[in-house]
Coordinates of C-alpha atoms and ligand atoms in Angstrom, one line a residue:
M1 CA 0.0 0.1 -0.1
S2 CA 1.2 3.4 -0.7
F3 CA 2.0 6.1 1.8
T4 CA 3.8 9.3 2.0
L5 CA 5.6 10.8 4.9
H6 CA 6.4 14.5 5.3
G7 CA 9.5 15.8 7.1
L8 CA 12.1 18.3 7.0
A9 CA 14.0 18.7 3.2
V10 CA 17.6 19.0 3.9
S11 CA 19.3 18.1 1.0
S12 CA 17.6 18.6 -2.4
G13 CA 17.5 16.2 -5.3
I14 CA 15.4 12.9 -5.8
A15 CA 16.3 9.2 -5.2
I16 CA 14.4 6.3 -6.0
G17 CA 15.3 2.7 -5.0
R18 CA 15.2 0.1 -2.3
A19 CA 14.8 0.8 1.3
H20 CA 17.7 -0.6 3.5
L21 CA 17.0 -0.4 7.3
V22 CA 19.6 0.7 9.7
S23 CA 18.5 -0.3 13.0
H24 CA 19.0 0.2 16.7
A25 CA 17.2 -2.7 17.6
T26 CA 20.7 -4.3 17.8
L27 CA 20.8 -2.4 21.4
E28 CA 18.2 -4.7 22.8
V29 CA 20.5 -7.5 23.1
A30 CA 20.2 -11.1 24.6
H31 CA 21.3 -11.9 28.3
Y32 CA 22.9 -14.9 29.3
R33 CA 25.5 -16.2 32.1
I34 CA 28.6 -17.9 30.9
K35 CA 30.7 -20.2 32.4
E36 CA 33.4 -19.0 34.8
K37 CA 36.0 -20.9 32.3
S38 CA 34.7 -18.9 29.1
I39 CA 35.4 -15.3 30.8
P40 CA 38.6 -15.2 29.5
T41 CA 37.3 -15.7 26.0
E42 CA 34.1 -13.2 26.4
I43 CA 36.3 -10.5 27.3
A44 CA 38.7 -11.1 24.1
R45 CA 35.6 -11.2 22.3
F46 CA 35.0 -7.3 23.6
E47 CA 38.4 -6.2 23.1
N48 CA 38.5 -7.5 19.8
A49 CA 35.3 -5.8 18.8
V50 CA 36.5 -2.8 20.6
A51 CA 39.8 -3.0 18.3
T52 CA 37.6 -3.5 15.1
V53 CA 35.7 -0.3 16.0
R54 CA 39.0 1.5 16.5
S55 CA 40.5 0.5 13.2
E56 CA 37.1 1.2 11.6
L57 CA 37.0 4.7 13.2
G58 CA 40.9 5.2 11.7
S59 CA 40.1 4.5 8.6
L60 CA 36.9 7.0 8.5
R61 CA 39.2 9.6 9.9
G62 CA 41.6 9.0 6.9
E63 CA 38.5 9.2 4.8
A64 CA 37.3 12.5 6.3
S65 CA 40.4 14.3 5.9
G66 CA 40.4 13.7 2.5
P67 CA 40.4 16.1 -0.4
G68 CA 36.5 17.2 -0.7
S69 CA 35.5 16.1 2.5
P70 CA 33.2 18.0 4.7
S71 CA 35.6 19.7 7.4
E72 CA 33.0 18.7 9.6
L73 CA 33.5 15.0 9.5
A74 CA 36.8 14.9 11.0
A75 CA 35.4 16.7 14.4
F76 CA 32.6 14.2 14.5
V77 CA 35.1 11.1 14.1
D78 CA 37.1 12.2 16.2
I79 CA 34.2 12.7 18.9
H80 CA 33.5 9.3 18.3
S81 CA 37.1 7.6 19.0
M82 CA 37.4 9.8 22.1
I83 CA 34.4 7.9 23.4
L84 CA 35.4 4.6 22.3
D85 CA 38.9 5.3 24.4
D86 CA 37.0 6.2 27.5
P87 CA 37.6 3.5 30.0
L88 CA 33.6 3.7 30.9
I89 CA 33.2 2.3 27.4
S90 CA 36.2 0.1 26.6
E91 CA 37.0 -1.3 30.1
L92 CA 34.1 -1.1 32.4
P93 CA 32.5 -3.4 30.3
M94 CA 34.9 -6.2 30.9
D95 CA 34.4 -5.5 35.1
L96 CA 31.0 -6.3 34.6
I97 CA 31.7 -9.4 32.3
R98 CA 33.9 -10.9 35.3
E99 CA 31.6 -10.2 38.4
R100 CA 28.2 -10.6 36.8
R101 CA 29.5 -13.6 34.7
C102 CA 27.3 -11.8 31.5
N103 CA 27.7 -11.7 27.7
A104 CA 29.9 -9.0 26.6
E105 CA 26.8 -7.4 24.8
W106 CA 24.7 -7.3 27.6
A107 CA 27.7 -5.8 29.6
L108 CA 28.5 -3.1 27.5
V109 CA 24.4 -2.0 27.1
Q110 CA 24.2 -2.1 30.7
Q111 CA 27.3 0.3 31.2
M112 CA 25.9 2.5 28.5
E113 CA 22.4 3.0 29.5
Q114 CA 23.8 4.3 32.8
L115 CA 26.0 7.0 31.0
V116 CA 22.7 7.9 28.9
Q117 CA 21.3 8.4 32.5
Q118 CA 24.0 10.6 33.2
F119 CA 23.8 12.4 29.9
D120 CA 20.3 13.4 30.5
E121 CA 21.0 15.0 33.9
I122 CA 23.7 17.2 32.3
E123 CA 22.3 20.9 31.9
D124 CA 24.7 21.9 29.3
S125 CA 22.4 21.2 25.9
Y126 CA 25.6 20.8 23.5
L127 CA 26.8 18.2 26.1
R128 CA 23.5 16.8 26.5
E129 CA 23.0 16.0 23.1
R130 CA 26.5 13.8 22.9
K131 CA 24.1 11.1 24.3
Q132 CA 23.6 10.1 20.8
D133 CA 27.0 10.1 19.7
V134 CA 27.6 7.6 22.9
V135 CA 24.6 5.7 21.8
Q136 CA 26.4 5.1 18.4
V137 CA 29.7 4.2 19.3
V138 CA 28.1 1.8 21.3
E139 CA 25.9 0.1 18.3
R140 CA 29.2 -0.1 16.2
V141 CA 30.8 -2.1 19.1
L142 CA 27.8 -4.4 19.2
K143 CA 27.5 -4.6 15.3
A144 CA 31.4 -5.5 15.8
L145 CA 30.8 -7.9 18.7
M146 CA 27.4 -9.6 16.5
G147 CA 29.9 -10.2 13.4
K148 CA 28.3 -7.8 11.3
A149 CA 30.1 -4.3 11.1
R150 CA 27.8 -1.6 10.1
K151 CA 28.5 -1.6 6.4
V152 CA 26.3 -1.2 3.6
S153 CA 26.9 -2.5 0.4
K154 CA 25.3 -1.4 -2.7
R155 CA 23.4 -3.9 -4.6
G156 CA 21.5 -3.5 -8.6
K157 CA 23.1 -0.8 -10.7
E158 CA 19.6 0.2 -11.8
E159 CA 17.9 1.5 -8.2
D160 CA 19.4 3.4 -5.4
L161 CA 19.9 2.5 -2.1
I162 CA 17.9 4.7 0.4
I163 CA 19.1 4.4 4.2
V164 CA 16.5 4.5 6.3
A165 CA 16.9 5.2 9.8
H166 CA 16.0 6.3 13.2
D167 CA 19.1 8.5 13.2
L168 CA 22.6 8.6 11.7
S169 CA 26.0 9.4 12.7
P170 CA 27.9 11.6 10.7
A171 CA 30.6 8.5 10.7
D172 CA 28.0 6.6 9.4
T173 CA 26.9 8.9 6.7
I174 CA 30.7 9.4 5.4
Q175 CA 30.3 5.8 4.1
F176 CA 27.7 6.9 2.0
K177 CA 30.3 8.9 -0.5
N178 CA 32.2 5.7 -1.4
L179 CA 29.2 3.6 -1.8
K180 CA 27.1 6.0 -3.7
I181 CA 24.3 5.8 -1.8
G182 CA 21.0 7.4 -3.4
G183 CA 19.6 8.8 -0.4
F184 CA 18.4 9.0 3.1
V185 CA 15.7 9.5 5.6
T186 CA 16.0 9.6 9.2
D187 CA 13.3 9.9 12.1
L188 CA 15.1 12.5 14.0
G189 CA 17.4 15.7 13.1
G190 CA 16.5 19.3 12.3
A191 CA 17.8 21.2 9.3
T192 CA 21.0 22.3 11.5
S193 CA 21.7 18.8 12.8
H194 CA 25.2 17.1 11.9
T195 CA 23.5 14.5 9.6
A196 CA 21.8 17.6 7.2
I197 CA 25.1 19.3 7.4
V198 CA 27.0 16.4 6.0
A199 CA 24.2 15.3 3.3
R200 CA 24.8 18.9 2.0
S201 CA 28.0 19.0 1.4
L202 CA 28.1 15.4 0.1
A203 CA 25.1 16.3 -2.1
I204 CA 22.8 13.0 -1.2
P205 CA 19.1 13.8 -1.5
A206 CA 18.0 13.9 2.0
V207 CA 15.0 14.2 4.5
V208 CA 15.1 14.1 8.3
G209 CA 12.7 14.6 11.2
L210 CA 10.2 12.4 9.7
H211 CA 9.4 10.6 13.2
H212 CA 7.9 7.4 11.8
A213 CA 10.0 5.9 8.6
R214 CA 11.7 3.5 10.7
P215 CA 8.9 1.6 12.3
L216 CA 6.5 1.9 9.3
V217 CA 9.2 1.1 6.4
R218 CA 10.0 -2.6 5.5
E219 CA 13.5 -3.6 4.3
D220 CA 13.5 -3.5 0.4
D221 CA 10.6 -1.5 0.3
L222 CA 10.4 0.8 -3.3
V223 CA 10.7 4.2 -2.0
I224 CA 11.4 7.9 -3.4
V225 CA 13.2 10.3 -1.5
D226 CA 12.2 13.7 -2.3
G227 CA 14.7 15.7 -0.7
T228 CA 13.6 19.2 -2.3
R229 CA 9.7 18.9 -0.8
G230 CA 11.1 16.8 2.3
V231 CA 8.7 14.0 1.0
L232 CA 9.2 10.0 1.6
I233 CA 7.0 8.0 -0.6
V234 CA 6.9 4.6 0.1
D235 CA 5.4 2.1 -2.3
P236 CA 4.6 4.5 -4.9
D237 CA 1.6 3.7 -7.1
P238 CA 3.1 3.4 -10.9
R239 CA 2.2 7.0 -12.5
V240 CA 3.8 8.6 -9.4
L241 CA 6.8 6.4 -10.0
E242 CA 6.8 7.2 -13.6
E243 CA 6.3 11.1 -12.7
Y244 CA 9.5 11.1 -10.3
R245 CA 11.5 8.8 -12.7
L246 CA 10.9 11.2 -15.2
R247 CA 11.8 14.4 -12.8
K248 CA 15.2 12.4 -11.6
S249 CA 16.3 12.1 -14.9
E250 CA 15.6 15.6 -15.8
L251 CA 17.3 16.7 -13.0
E252 CA 20.6 14.3 -13.8
L253 CA 20.7 15.9 -17.1
E254 CA 20.6 19.3 -15.6
R255 CA 23.3 18.6 -12.9
H256 CA 25.6 17.2 -15.7
K257 CA 24.8 20.4 -17.9
L258 CA 25.5 22.4 -14.9
R259 CA 29.2 21.4 -15.2
R260 CA 29.1 23.5 -18.3
L261 CA 28.9 26.5 -16.3
K262 CA 32.0 26.2 -14.3
T263 CA 33.8 28.7 -16.7
A264 CA 30.7 30.5 -17.9
R265 CA 30.9 34.2 -17.0
S266 CA 28.4 35.0 -13.9
A267 CA 26.3 37.8 -15.6
T268 CA 22.4 38.3 -15.8
L269 CA 21.0 38.3 -19.0
D270 CA 20.9 42.3 -19.1
G271 CA 25.0 42.0 -18.6
E272 CA 25.0 42.7 -14.7
E273 CA 27.8 40.8 -13.1
V274 CA 27.0 38.8 -10.2
A275 CA 30.2 37.5 -8.2
L276 CA 29.7 34.0 -6.6
Y277 CA 32.1 33.4 -3.6
A278 CA 32.5 30.4 -1.5
N279 CA 32.3 29.8 2.5
I280 CA 34.9 27.7 3.8
E281 CA 36.1 26.5 7.1
L282 CA 39.2 24.9 6.6
P283 CA 42.1 25.1 3.9
Q284 CA 41.7 21.9 2.5
D285 CA 38.1 22.9 1.5
I286 CA 40.0 24.9 -1.1
S287 CA 39.7 22.3 -3.5
Q288 CA 36.2 22.1 -3.9
V289 CA 35.9 25.7 -4.2
K290 CA 38.5 25.6 -7.3
D291 CA 36.4 22.7 -8.8
V292 CA 33.3 25.2 -9.6
G293 CA 35.5 27.8 -10.4
A294 CA 34.3 30.3 -7.5
D295 CA 35.2 34.0 -8.0
G296 CA 36.9 34.0 -4.5
I297 CA 36.2 33.4 -0.5
G298 CA 33.5 35.3 0.7
L299 CA 33.3 33.6 4.1
F300 CA 36.2 31.8 5.6
R301 CA 34.8 30.6 8.8
T302 CA 38.3 30.6 11.0
E303 CA 36.8 29.7 14.3
F304 CA 37.0 26.1 12.7
L305 CA 40.8 26.2 13.0
F306 CA 40.1 26.8 16.8
M307 CA 38.1 23.7 17.4
N308 CA 38.7 20.4 19.0
R309 CA 42.1 21.1 20.4
D310 CA 43.5 22.0 23.8
G311 CA 45.3 25.1 23.3
L312 CA 44.5 28.0 20.5
P313 CA 46.5 28.4 17.4
D314 CA 49.3 30.5 17.6
E315 CA 50.2 33.6 14.8
Q316 CA 52.4 31.5 13.2
E317 CA 49.9 28.5 12.4
Q318 CA 47.2 31.0 11.7
Y319 CA 49.5 32.8 9.5
E320 CA 50.4 29.9 7.6
A321 CA 46.4 28.9 7.3
Y322 CA 45.6 32.1 5.7
K323 CA 48.7 32.3 3.7
A324 CA 47.7 28.9 2.2
V325 CA 44.1 29.9 1.1
A326 CA 45.1 33.0 -0.1
K327 CA 48.2 31.9 -2.4
A328 CA 45.4 29.0 -3.9
M329 CA 42.8 31.8 -4.6
G330 CA 45.7 33.5 -7.0
G331 CA 44.9 36.9 -6.5
K332 CA 40.9 36.3 -6.1
P333 CA 39.1 38.1 -3.0
V334 CA 39.2 36.2 0.2
T335 CA 37.4 37.2 3.2
I336 CA 38.5 36.2 6.6
R337 CA 36.1 36.3 9.3
T338 CA 37.9 36.9 12.5
L339 CA 36.9 34.4 15.5
D340 CA 33.3 34.1 15.4
S341 CA 33.3 31.7 18.7
G342 CA 30.3 31.5 21.5
G343 CA 26.7 30.7 20.6
D344 CA 26.5 27.0 19.8
K345 CA 30.6 27.2 18.6
S346 CA 32.7 26.4 21.7
I347 CA 36.4 26.9 20.8
G348 CA 38.5 24.6 23.3
A349 CA 38.6 24.2 26.7
S350 CA 40.2 27.5 28.0
V351 CA 37.9 29.8 26.5
G352 CA 34.6 30.5 28.4
A353 CA 35.9 28.2 30.7
G354 CA 33.9 28.8 34.4
R355 CA 31.0 30.5 33.1
Q356 CA 27.8 28.8 31.9
A357 CA 25.8 31.7 29.7
L358 CA 22.0 30.9 29.8
N359 CA 21.6 32.1 26.1
P360 CA 24.9 31.7 24.7
A361 CA 23.6 33.4 21.4
L362 CA 23.0 36.5 22.9
G363 CA 26.1 36.2 25.3
L364 CA 29.6 36.8 24.5
R365 CA 30.1 35.7 21.0
A366 CA 32.2 36.6 18.3
I367 CA 33.3 40.3 18.1
R368 CA 32.3 40.6 21.8
Y369 CA 34.4 38.2 22.9
C370 CA 37.7 39.3 20.8
L371 CA 37.2 42.8 22.4
T372 CA 37.3 41.2 25.9
E373 CA 40.3 39.2 24.8
P374 CA 42.7 41.5 23.3
Q375 CA 45.7 39.2 23.1
I376 CA 43.8 36.6 21.1
F377 CA 42.1 38.8 18.8
L378 CA 45.8 41.1 18.0
T379 CA 47.2 37.7 17.4
Q380 CA 44.5 37.0 14.6
L381 CA 44.8 40.0 13.2
R382 CA 48.8 40.1 13.1
A383 CA 48.5 36.7 11.2
I384 CA 45.9 37.9 8.8
L385 CA 47.6 40.9 8.3
R386 CA 50.9 39.2 7.4
A387 CA 49.4 36.5 5.3
A388 CA 47.7 39.4 3.3
H389 CA 51.1 40.1 1.9
Y390 CA 50.5 37.0 0.0
G391 CA 47.3 37.4 -1.8
N392 CA 43.7 39.6 -1.7
I393 CA 42.5 39.3 1.6
R394 CA 40.1 41.4 3.3
I395 CA 38.9 41.2 7.0
L396 CA 35.6 40.7 8.3
V397 CA 34.4 41.2 11.5
P398 CA 31.1 39.3 12.8
M399 CA 28.3 39.9 14.7
L400 CA 28.7 44.1 15.5
A401 CA 25.8 45.9 16.7
H402 CA 27.4 49.2 18.1
A403 CA 29.3 51.9 16.4
A404 CA 31.8 51.3 19.4
E405 CA 32.8 47.9 18.7
I406 CA 33.8 49.0 15.0
E407 CA 35.7 51.8 16.3
Q408 CA 37.7 49.2 18.9
T409 CA 38.5 46.8 16.0
L410 CA 39.7 49.3 13.6
A411 CA 42.0 50.6 16.4
M412 CA 43.0 47.0 17.2
I413 CA 43.7 46.7 13.8
E414 CA 46.1 49.6 13.6
Q415 CA 47.6 48.5 16.9
A416 CA 48.3 44.7 15.0
K417 CA 49.9 46.8 12.1
A418 CA 52.2 48.8 14.6
Q419 CA 53.4 45.8 16.4
L420 CA 54.3 44.3 12.8
R421 CA 56.4 47.2 11.8
E422 CA 58.0 47.2 15.2
T423 CA 59.0 43.6 15.0
R424 CA 59.6 44.4 11.0
H425 CA 57.5 41.5 9.6
K426 CA 56.0 41.9 6.0
F427 CA 52.4 42.8 5.9
A428 CA 49.4 44.3 3.9
E429 CA 49.4 48.3 5.3
D430 CA 45.7 48.3 3.0
V431 CA 43.3 45.7 4.1
K432 CA 39.9 45.9 3.7
V433 CA 37.7 45.8 6.7
G434 CA 33.9 45.0 6.4
G435 CA 31.3 43.8 9.1
M436 CA 28.8 41.1 9.0
I437 CA 25.0 42.5 9.4
E438 CA 23.6 39.9 11.5
I439 CA 21.7 41.5 14.0
P440 CA 18.7 43.3 13.6
A441 CA 19.8 46.3 15.4
A442 CA 23.1 46.8 13.0
A443 CA 20.8 46.5 9.8
L444 CA 17.9 48.9 11.1
A445 CA 20.8 51.9 12.1
L446 CA 23.5 51.0 9.3
G447 CA 25.1 54.8 9.9
P448 CA 28.2 53.9 11.5
F449 CA 28.5 50.5 9.3
V450 CA 28.5 52.4 6.2
K451 CA 30.6 55.0 7.4
H452 CA 33.7 53.1 8.9
L453 CA 33.6 49.9 6.8
Q454 CA 34.6 49.1 3.2
F455 CA 32.1 46.3 2.5
L456 CA 28.9 44.6 4.4
S457 CA 28.1 40.9 4.3
L458 CA 24.4 39.9 5.4
G459 CA 24.9 36.8 7.8
T460 CA 21.1 35.8 7.4
N461 CA 21.3 32.6 9.8
D462 CA 21.8 34.9 12.3
L463 CA 20.0 37.9 11.0
I464 CA 16.5 35.6 11.1
Q465 CA 17.9 33.8 14.5
Y466 CA 17.8 37.3 16.2
T467 CA 14.7 38.7 14.0
L468 CA 12.4 36.2 14.5
A469 CA 14.0 35.0 18.1
I470 CA 14.4 31.3 17.3
D471 CA 17.4 29.7 18.5
R472 CA 18.6 27.9 15.0
T473 CA 20.1 25.0 17.0
D474 CA 16.4 23.9 18.4
E475 CA 14.8 21.6 16.2
A476 CA 11.4 22.4 18.4
V477 CA 11.1 26.0 16.7
A478 CA 12.8 24.7 13.3
H479 CA 9.2 25.4 11.9
L480 CA 9.6 29.0 12.5
Y481 CA 12.8 29.5 10.5
D482 CA 11.2 31.5 7.6
P483 CA 13.8 33.7 5.1
L484 CA 10.6 34.7 3.5
H485 CA 9.1 36.5 6.6
P486 CA 8.3 40.0 5.3
A487 CA 10.5 41.8 8.2
I488 CA 13.6 39.6 7.0
L489 CA 13.2 40.6 3.5
R490 CA 12.7 44.3 4.6
L491 CA 16.1 44.2 6.3
I492 CA 18.0 42.7 3.8
S493 CA 16.2 44.6 1.0
Q494 CA 17.1 47.7 3.1
T495 CA 20.8 46.8 3.8
I496 CA 21.4 46.1 -0.3
A497 CA 19.9 49.5 -0.9
A498 CA 21.8 51.5 1.7
G499 CA 24.9 49.8 0.4
A500 CA 24.3 51.0 -3.0
R501 CA 23.6 54.3 -2.2
M502 CA 26.7 54.8 -0.2
D503 CA 28.9 52.9 -2.7
V504 CA 29.8 50.1 0.2
P505 CA 29.5 46.8 -1.6
V506 CA 27.1 44.1 0.1
A507 CA 27.3 40.4 0.1
V508 CA 24.8 38.0 1.6
C509 CA 27.2 34.7 3.2
G510 CA 24.2 33.0 5.1
E511 CA 22.3 30.0 3.7
M512 CA 19.7 32.4 1.5
A513 CA 22.7 32.8 -0.7
G514 CA 22.9 29.3 -1.5
D515 CA 19.3 28.5 -2.1
P516 CA 18.8 28.7 -5.9
T517 CA 14.9 29.5 -5.0
L518 CA 16.1 32.8 -3.9
T519 CA 18.4 33.9 -6.5
R520 CA 16.0 35.9 -8.2
L521 CA 14.5 37.2 -5.2
L522 CA 17.9 38.5 -4.1
I523 CA 19.0 40.1 -7.7
G524 CA 16.0 41.7 -7.8
M525 CA 17.1 43.5 -4.9
G526 CA 20.0 44.5 -6.2
L527 CA 22.5 42.0 -4.4
R528 CA 25.5 41.1 -6.9
Q529 CA 27.8 39.3 -4.5
F530 CA 26.6 35.8 -3.2
S531 CA 28.8 33.8 -0.8
M532 CA 27.7 29.9 -0.5
H533 CA 28.9 26.3 0.1
P534 CA 31.1 25.4 -3.3
S535 CA 28.4 22.5 -3.8
L536 CA 26.0 25.4 -4.5
I537 CA 27.6 27.3 -6.8
L538 CA 26.8 26.0 -10.0
E539 CA 23.0 25.5 -9.2
V540 CA 23.1 29.5 -8.3
K541 CA 25.1 30.6 -11.5
Q542 CA 22.6 28.8 -13.6
Q543 CA 19.8 30.9 -11.8
V544 CA 21.9 34.1 -12.6
V545 CA 22.5 33.7 -16.2
M546 CA 18.7 33.5 -16.7
A547 CA 17.9 36.4 -14.8
D548 CA 16.9 39.8 -15.9
A549 CA 18.0 42.2 -13.3
D550 CA 15.8 45.1 -14.7
Q551 CA 13.1 43.2 -14.7
L552 CA 13.6 41.6 -11.4
A553 CA 14.0 44.9 -9.6
L554 CA 10.7 46.0 -10.8
K555 CA 8.6 43.0 -9.6
V556 CA 10.6 42.3 -6.3
G557 CA 10.3 46.3 -5.7
R558 CA 6.4 45.9 -5.8
L559 CA 6.5 42.7 -3.6
L560 CA 8.3 44.1 -1.0
R561 CA 5.3 46.5 -0.3
L562 CA 3.5 43.6 0.6
D563 CA 2.6 42.8 4.0
D564 CA 0.8 39.5 3.6
P565 CA 2.9 36.6 4.2
E566 CA 1.0 34.7 1.5
K567 CA 0.8 36.9 -1.0
L568 CA 4.5 38.0 -0.6
R569 CA 5.4 33.7 -0.9
E570 CA 3.4 33.9 -4.1
Q571 CA 5.0 36.6 -5.6
V572 CA 8.4 35.1 -4.6
E573 CA 7.1 31.7 -6.3
R574 CA 6.3 33.8 -9.4
L575 CA 9.7 34.9 -9.9
N576 CA 11.0 31.7 -10.4
A577 CA 8.0 30.3 -12.5
Ligands
PEP1 C1 25.4 34.0 9.3 O1 25.0 34.0 10.5 O2 24.2 34.0 8.4 C2 26.5 33.3 8.9 C3 27.0 33.4 7.7 O3 27.5 33.0 9.9 P1 27.3 31.6 10.5 O4 26.3 30.8 9.9 O5 28.6 31.0 10.8 O6 27.0 32.1 12.0
MG2 MG1 26.4 34.4 11.8

């Protein structure tokens, strides 16, 4: 019987194929007593399983550091390795085996349940969520104990393999890259979940937050994953199947054609140049950037250099990283954002230690933090200024709201230059400085921004979070995330218009810039600089080359006067029709 489930569309495209259920049922293990003399064998069995998983994670770590792999993956695999090596997981179950003379699977699950209970009592929401990582690691060990590692194998060539899971770890997801998995769906997860982030960067159609897919779908069921609409169709009727097959082959043809756009000029039909920049997290992301012929780096999220380590990177290490990117981009703009730590991005044990913010997104984040830690900030500024000698580097300052923050930042940049002069380091004197417009206050009172800064970049992810008062990491309010809310559109268009009036270039570097359904809208608002994940650049370029900027300006001007969200949405859809 055919049925349809609706979830959150997190990675676009269509996959049609047979369901492969990835189960957590393994966690319900049998319990049996073992003979005294079998204890050493049972312990050896447990140790072997842990060793197997350690080597599995080791090879995943290798794949995660390879070119083209999303930078977050290595960090996720590292977390799993740390959990596996914790004596609570890798040693205590052996005591249980000895004391209670039980089988290894049962001992491990007992230990896990105790740990999970402790996680539930943790106040810090980030740490509490790590519970899921513990469960995933335990599941891996159980699979190894039962003689079947969590490996999925590719079957028929014609059909995609569709993974159906309650939840997936990023470490599981990385295997999909090599196996050419068609798509996946999960019951848990939000648009900002780790699994969604990985799916987008691997370009696999995916739907998350389906709630009931795992219990309702059976192994080998024929399913359609519509990652654009957030729909899973199980056992589709022949007419629907035919329709989706047609759409899928159209999409494949389009994707193939997209490659031809790599070297095409990024300009509208009426000749308006539109710069398409890439967002990166680490220097190794550059290969993907070059692969799509991006016009430069519009956002280098430098905080990723500061994560998953004990100390902070020193000036030399940062300088090498920034210089590598600048040189690789060969004179194209490289926009280095200064440290945007805090919020959901913590950067190592030393930072913010001893102080637990109740609302981290509203706390000592980004520039606020840097201005309270001048030595950390000056170190980064010196590294950027030195690297700027080797390329076209610009400095971007996140989370500005007050004129005083801009003035202090500019003074610190001058101080960093003076220090470099004193130590006789080579550096660039004339580095452009820009600010992120991601707090509504900044968008509403743009004066100091256009006066003191040489370019602006709209961080729509945070602009939406702060304007609509929705925590961008909280699944429970994910449905309220709305880039087309009239208030958001007004803030964006006013900022773009003010930039044009004052001759200060404005870019968008939040997720909105990489959404091809919004390209025409943004062009119509006057936007000429977009920055997005490299995998989205060609799709957006396709929209650019088919757009007529003049006509769009007229239509969007009218549309922005609308107050009724439904009518507004309808008009935005019409722009793409
Ligand atoms: C944004 O807020 O839109 C942005 C680009 O920055 P981040 O997602 O890193 O906060
Ligand atoms: Mg931001």
